[in-house]
Coordinates of C-alpha atoms in Angstrom, one line a residue:
Chain A
M663 CA 125.1 93.4 78.0
R664 CA 122.6 92.9 75.3
T665 CA 121.4 96.4 74.0
Q666 CA 119.9 97.8 70.9
N667 CA 120.8 101.6 69.8
E668 CA 118.5 103.3 67.5
V669 CA 118.5 106.8 66.5
R670 CA 115.4 108.8 65.7
G671 CA 116.4 112.6 64.4
D672 CA 118.3 114.1 67.6
L673 CA 117.2 111.3 70.0
A674 CA 119.2 108.5 70.7
I675 CA 117.3 105.1 72.1
V676 CA 119.0 102.7 74.3
T677 CA 117.1 99.5 74.6
V678 CA 118.1 97.3 77.6
S679 CA 117.5 93.6 76.7
E680 CA 118.7 92.1 79.8
P681 CA 116.4 90.9 82.7
R682 CA 118.4 92.1 85.5
L683 CA 120.4 95.3 85.7
D684 CA 122.5 94.7 89.1
G685 CA 126.2 94.3 90.4
S686 CA 127.4 92.0 87.1
R687 CA 125.7 94.3 84.5
G688 CA 125.6 98.0 85.7
G689 CA 128.8 99.2 84.7
E690 CA 128.1 97.5 81.1
L691 CA 124.9 100.0 80.8
K692 CA 127.3 103.0 81.6
H693 CA 129.8 101.8 79.1
C694 CA 126.9 101.6 76.7
V695 CA 125.8 105.1 77.3
V696 CA 129.3 106.4 77.2
E697 CA 129.7 105.0 73.4
V698 CA 126.3 106.8 72.5
I699 CA 127.4 110.1 74.0
G700 CA 131.0 109.7 72.2
K701 CA 128.9 109.6 68.7
G702 CA 127.8 113.3 69.6
H703 CA 124.4 112.2 70.9
R704 CA 123.2 114.6 74.1
W705 CA 119.6 113.3 74.0
I706 CA 119.3 109.8 75.2
L707 CA 116.1 107.7 76.1
V708 CA 116.8 104.4 77.9
D709 CA 114.0 101.8 77.3
L710 CA 113.9 99.6 80.6
S711 CA 110.7 97.4 79.6
A712 CA 112.7 94.3 79.8
V713 CA 114.4 94.9 83.0
G714 CA 112.6 93.2 85.5
F715 CA 115.1 93.6 88.5
I716 CA 117.5 96.5 89.2
D717 CA 119.7 97.0 92.4
S718 CA 121.5 99.9 93.6
T719 CA 124.5 99.2 91.0
G720 CA 121.9 99.3 88.2
L721 CA 120.4 102.5 89.3
S722 CA 124.2 104.0 90.0
A723 CA 124.7 103.4 86.1
I724 CA 122.0 105.3 85.4
V725 CA 122.9 108.4 87.7
S726 CA 126.3 108.2 86.3
S727 CA 125.1 108.5 83.0
L728 CA 122.9 111.3 83.4
K729 CA 125.8 113.2 85.4
L730 CA 128.0 112.5 82.0
L731 CA 125.6 114.3 79.8
G732 CA 125.7 117.5 82.5
K733 CA 123.7 120.3 81.3
H734 CA 124.2 119.8 77.8
G735 CA 121.4 117.0 77.4
D736 CA 119.0 114.6 79.1
L737 CA 119.0 111.0 79.9
T738 CA 114.9 110.1 80.0
L739 CA 113.6 106.6 81.0
C740 CA 110.5 104.8 79.8
G741 CA 108.8 101.2 80.6
L742 CA 109.6 100.7 84.3
T743 CA 108.3 97.5 85.2
P744 CA 107.0 97.2 89.2
A745 CA 110.5 96.3 90.7
V746 CA 112.4 98.8 88.8
Q747 CA 109.5 101.5 89.4
N748 CA 109.6 100.4 93.4
L749 CA 113.5 101.3 93.5
F750 CA 113.1 104.4 91.7
E751 CA 110.4 105.8 94.1
L752 CA 112.3 104.4 97.4
T753 CA 115.5 106.5 96.3
R754 CA 113.2 109.2 95.1
M755 CA 114.9 109.1 91.8
T756 CA 111.3 109.7 90.5
K757 CA 112.3 113.5 91.1
V758 CA 115.3 113.5 89.3
F759 CA 114.5 111.6 86.0
R760 CA 111.8 112.4 83.4
I761 CA 110.0 109.0 83.3
F762 CA 107.6 108.1 80.7
T763 CA 105.4 104.8 80.7
T764 CA 105.9 103.8 77.1
R765 CA 108.2 104.2 74.6
S766 CA 106.0 105.8 72.2
D767 CA 104.9 108.5 74.9
A768 CA 108.4 109.2 75.3
V769 CA 109.5 109.3 71.8
A770 CA 106.7 111.6 71.1
A771 CA 107.8 114.1 73.5
L772 CA 111.4 113.8 73.3
S773 CA 111.7 114.2 69.6
T774 CA 110.3 117.5 69.7
R775 CA 112.1 118.6 72.6
A776 CA 115.4 117.2 71.3
H777 CA 115.1 118.8 67.9
A778 CA 114.5 122.4 69.4
A779 CA 117.5 122.0 71.8
S780 CA 119.7 121.2 69.0
Q781 CA 118.8 124.1 66.7
Chain B
M53 CA 104.9 78.2 115.6
T54 CA 107.6 76.4 114.1
A55 CA 110.5 78.1 112.5
E56 CA 111.4 77.1 108.7
R57 CA 114.8 77.8 107.6
L58 CA 117.0 77.7 104.4
A59 CA 120.7 78.0 104.0
V60 CA 122.3 79.0 100.7
W61 CA 126.0 79.1 100.0
C62 CA 127.7 80.8 97.2
V63 CA 131.1 81.9 96.1
S64 CA 132.1 85.2 96.3
D65 CA 131.4 86.0 92.5
L66 CA 128.6 88.8 91.4
E67 CA 127.5 86.4 88.9
Q68 CA 126.2 84.2 91.7
V69 CA 123.9 86.7 93.4
A70 CA 120.9 86.0 91.3
R71 CA 120.7 82.5 91.7
V72 CA 120.8 82.8 95.7
A73 CA 118.4 85.9 95.7
A74 CA 115.9 83.6 93.5
R75 CA 116.2 80.9 96.1
I76 CA 115.4 83.4 99.0
R77 CA 112.9 84.9 97.2
E78 CA 111.2 81.4 96.7
F79 CA 111.6 80.5 100.1
C80 CA 109.8 83.3 101.3
T81 CA 107.0 83.2 98.7
R82 CA 104.2 82.5 101.2
P83 CA 101.2 84.2 102.9
P84 CA 100.8 87.0 103.6
L85 CA 104.0 88.5 101.7
T86 CA 102.9 90.3 98.7
D87 CA 105.0 90.5 95.5
R88 CA 105.9 94.1 96.7
D89 CA 107.2 92.5 99.7
L90 CA 109.1 89.7 97.7
M91 CA 110.6 92.4 95.5
G92 CA 112.1 94.2 98.9
I93 CA 113.4 91.0 100.0
E94 CA 115.1 90.0 96.9
L95 CA 116.5 93.5 96.7
C96 CA 118.0 93.4 100.0
V97 CA 119.6 90.1 99.6
V98 CA 121.4 91.4 96.5
E99 CA 122.2 94.3 98.0
A100 CA 123.9 92.7 101.2
L101 CA 125.6 90.0 98.8
N102 CA 127.1 92.8 96.3
N103 CA 128.5 94.3 99.6
A104 CA 129.9 91.0 101.0
I105 CA 131.5 90.3 97.5
E106 CA 132.8 93.6 96.4
H107 CA 133.8 95.1 99.8
A108 CA 134.3 92.4 102.4
C109 CA 135.7 89.9 99.8
G110 CA 137.2 91.9 97.2
G111 CA 140.4 91.3 95.9
M112 CA 140.2 87.9 97.8
P113 CA 140.0 84.4 95.9
A114 CA 136.6 83.9 94.6
N115 CA 136.2 80.5 96.5
H116 CA 135.4 82.3 99.7
G117 CA 131.9 81.3 100.9
I118 CA 129.4 83.8 101.6
R119 CA 126.4 82.0 103.3
V120 CA 122.7 83.5 103.6
D121 CA 120.5 81.9 106.1
A122 CA 116.7 82.7 106.1
T123 CA 114.4 82.0 108.9
W124 CA 110.6 82.3 108.9
E125 CA 108.8 82.1 111.9
A126 CA 105.4 84.0 111.4
P127 CA 105.2 86.7 111.1
E128 CA 108.9 87.4 111.4
L129 CA 111.5 86.8 108.5
Q130 CA 115.1 86.9 109.4
L131 CA 117.9 87.1 106.8
E132 CA 121.6 86.6 107.9
I133 CA 124.3 87.2 105.3
S134 CA 127.8 86.1 106.4
D135 CA 131.1 86.3 104.6
P136 CA 134.7 85.7 105.7
G137 CA 136.2 88.9 104.3
R138 CA 137.1 92.3 105.9
A139 CA 134.8 93.7 108.5
M140 CA 132.9 96.8 107.8
P141 CA 134.6 99.7 109.3
P142 CA 132.7 101.0 112.5
G143 CA 130.2 103.7 112.0
V144 CA 129.5 102.7 108.4
L145 CA 126.0 101.4 109.2
E146 CA 124.8 104.0 111.5
A147 CA 125.8 106.8 108.8
A148 CA 123.8 104.9 106.4
A149 CA 120.5 104.9 109.0
R150 CA 121.2 108.8 109.1
R151 CA 121.3 109.5 105.4
A152 CA 118.0 110.1 103.5
L153 CA 117.2 109.0 100.2
E154 CA 116.4 112.2 99.3
P155 CA 118.3 113.4 96.3
D156 CA 119.3 117.0 95.8
T157 CA 117.1 117.6 92.4
D158 CA 118.9 121.1 91.8
D159 CA 121.9 119.6 91.1
P160 CA 122.0 116.3 89.4
G161 CA 125.8 116.7 89.0
A162 CA 125.9 116.4 92.8
L163 CA 124.1 113.2 92.8
P164 CA 126.1 110.3 94.8
E165 CA 126.7 107.4 92.2
R166 CA 127.3 104.6 94.9
G167 CA 126.4 104.0 98.7
R168 CA 122.9 103.4 98.6
G169 CA 122.9 99.7 99.2
L170 CA 122.7 99.9 103.2
A171 CA 120.2 102.8 103.3
I172 CA 118.0 100.7 101.0
M173 CA 118.1 98.0 103.2
Q174 CA 117.5 100.0 106.3
H175 CA 114.4 101.6 104.6
L176 CA 112.8 98.0 103.7
M177 CA 113.6 96.2 106.8
D178 CA 112.7 96.8 110.4
R179 CA 116.1 96.3 111.7
V180 CA 119.4 96.1 110.3
S181 CA 122.4 95.1 112.7
Y182 CA 125.9 94.1 111.9
R183 CA 128.5 91.8 113.9
S184 CA 131.9 90.7 113.2
D185 CA 134.2 87.9 115.1
R186 CA 137.3 86.3 114.3
D187 CA 136.1 84.3 111.3
R188 CA 133.1 85.9 109.7
N189 CA 131.1 88.9 109.4
T190 CA 127.5 88.6 109.5
L191 CA 124.5 91.3 108.6
V192 CA 121.1 90.6 110.2
L193 CA 117.9 91.8 108.5
V194 CA 114.8 91.6 110.2
R195 CA 111.3 92.3 109.2
R196 CA 107.8 91.4 110.3
Y197 CA 104.9 91.0 108.0
H198 CA 101.3 91.1 109.0
E199 CA 98.2 90.7 106.6
S200 CA 97.4 94.2 107.0
S201 CA 100.9 95.7 106.6
T202 CA 102.0 98.0 104.0
P203 CA 105.6 98.6 102.9
P204 CA 107.2 101.4 104.7
E205 CA 107.3 104.6 103.1
P206 CA 110.7 106.2 102.1
R207 CA 112.1 108.2 104.7

């Protein structure tokens, strides 16, 4: 899976560069997040703005990643395209995840929060 | 009204799913279906194929043929996804229909990680049924689309 990882202070940003997050790719996203957590990051933003399609397997990978962090961090999302937004609304995952429209909005809000929480 | 039909075959390989779903979406691209309708159709085809490949045909040689039949007879779309694998255990479809897609937001640790596919299809389609005979299992998805219809709200 094509992803790009970036660190801004205490916030790790995982940008998914795949057009589809489905049964053939979902597990790879979880693996990528596991690696980020393994490096000590607990505040993770996943940028999905390049993902034009997601199925329940892709959603499962995101849910599983959130559960890995437990109560010691958070996994936040940004850039949901219409098909991704539809699945999150259908499964009511919009109630579970904090979702920002743009990456810049998310970074502005989360950088402060992640830094405060890590103190 | 004459029915229009499309049949697409693929082998039991998750890498094939996107291609088949795109063919079905292209077939369904017609009035009065909206982009949101088409997203729902593509999602249902992907979920059905994932289940057929992972659960019905999992562990079997990948050359087992899975077939998707789409029939458009305005205003009704019928999709049949058939596989030669293991039949879905009795009660699974009915259990999915009873399962609300309402997560427990107070305890993210208890969120289920899998098992949403059938429930998603049941939310997006008017009817979901399943039959199994000696040779093949077939999941049937039916939805009627009207000019003024709006996608069903999550239950």
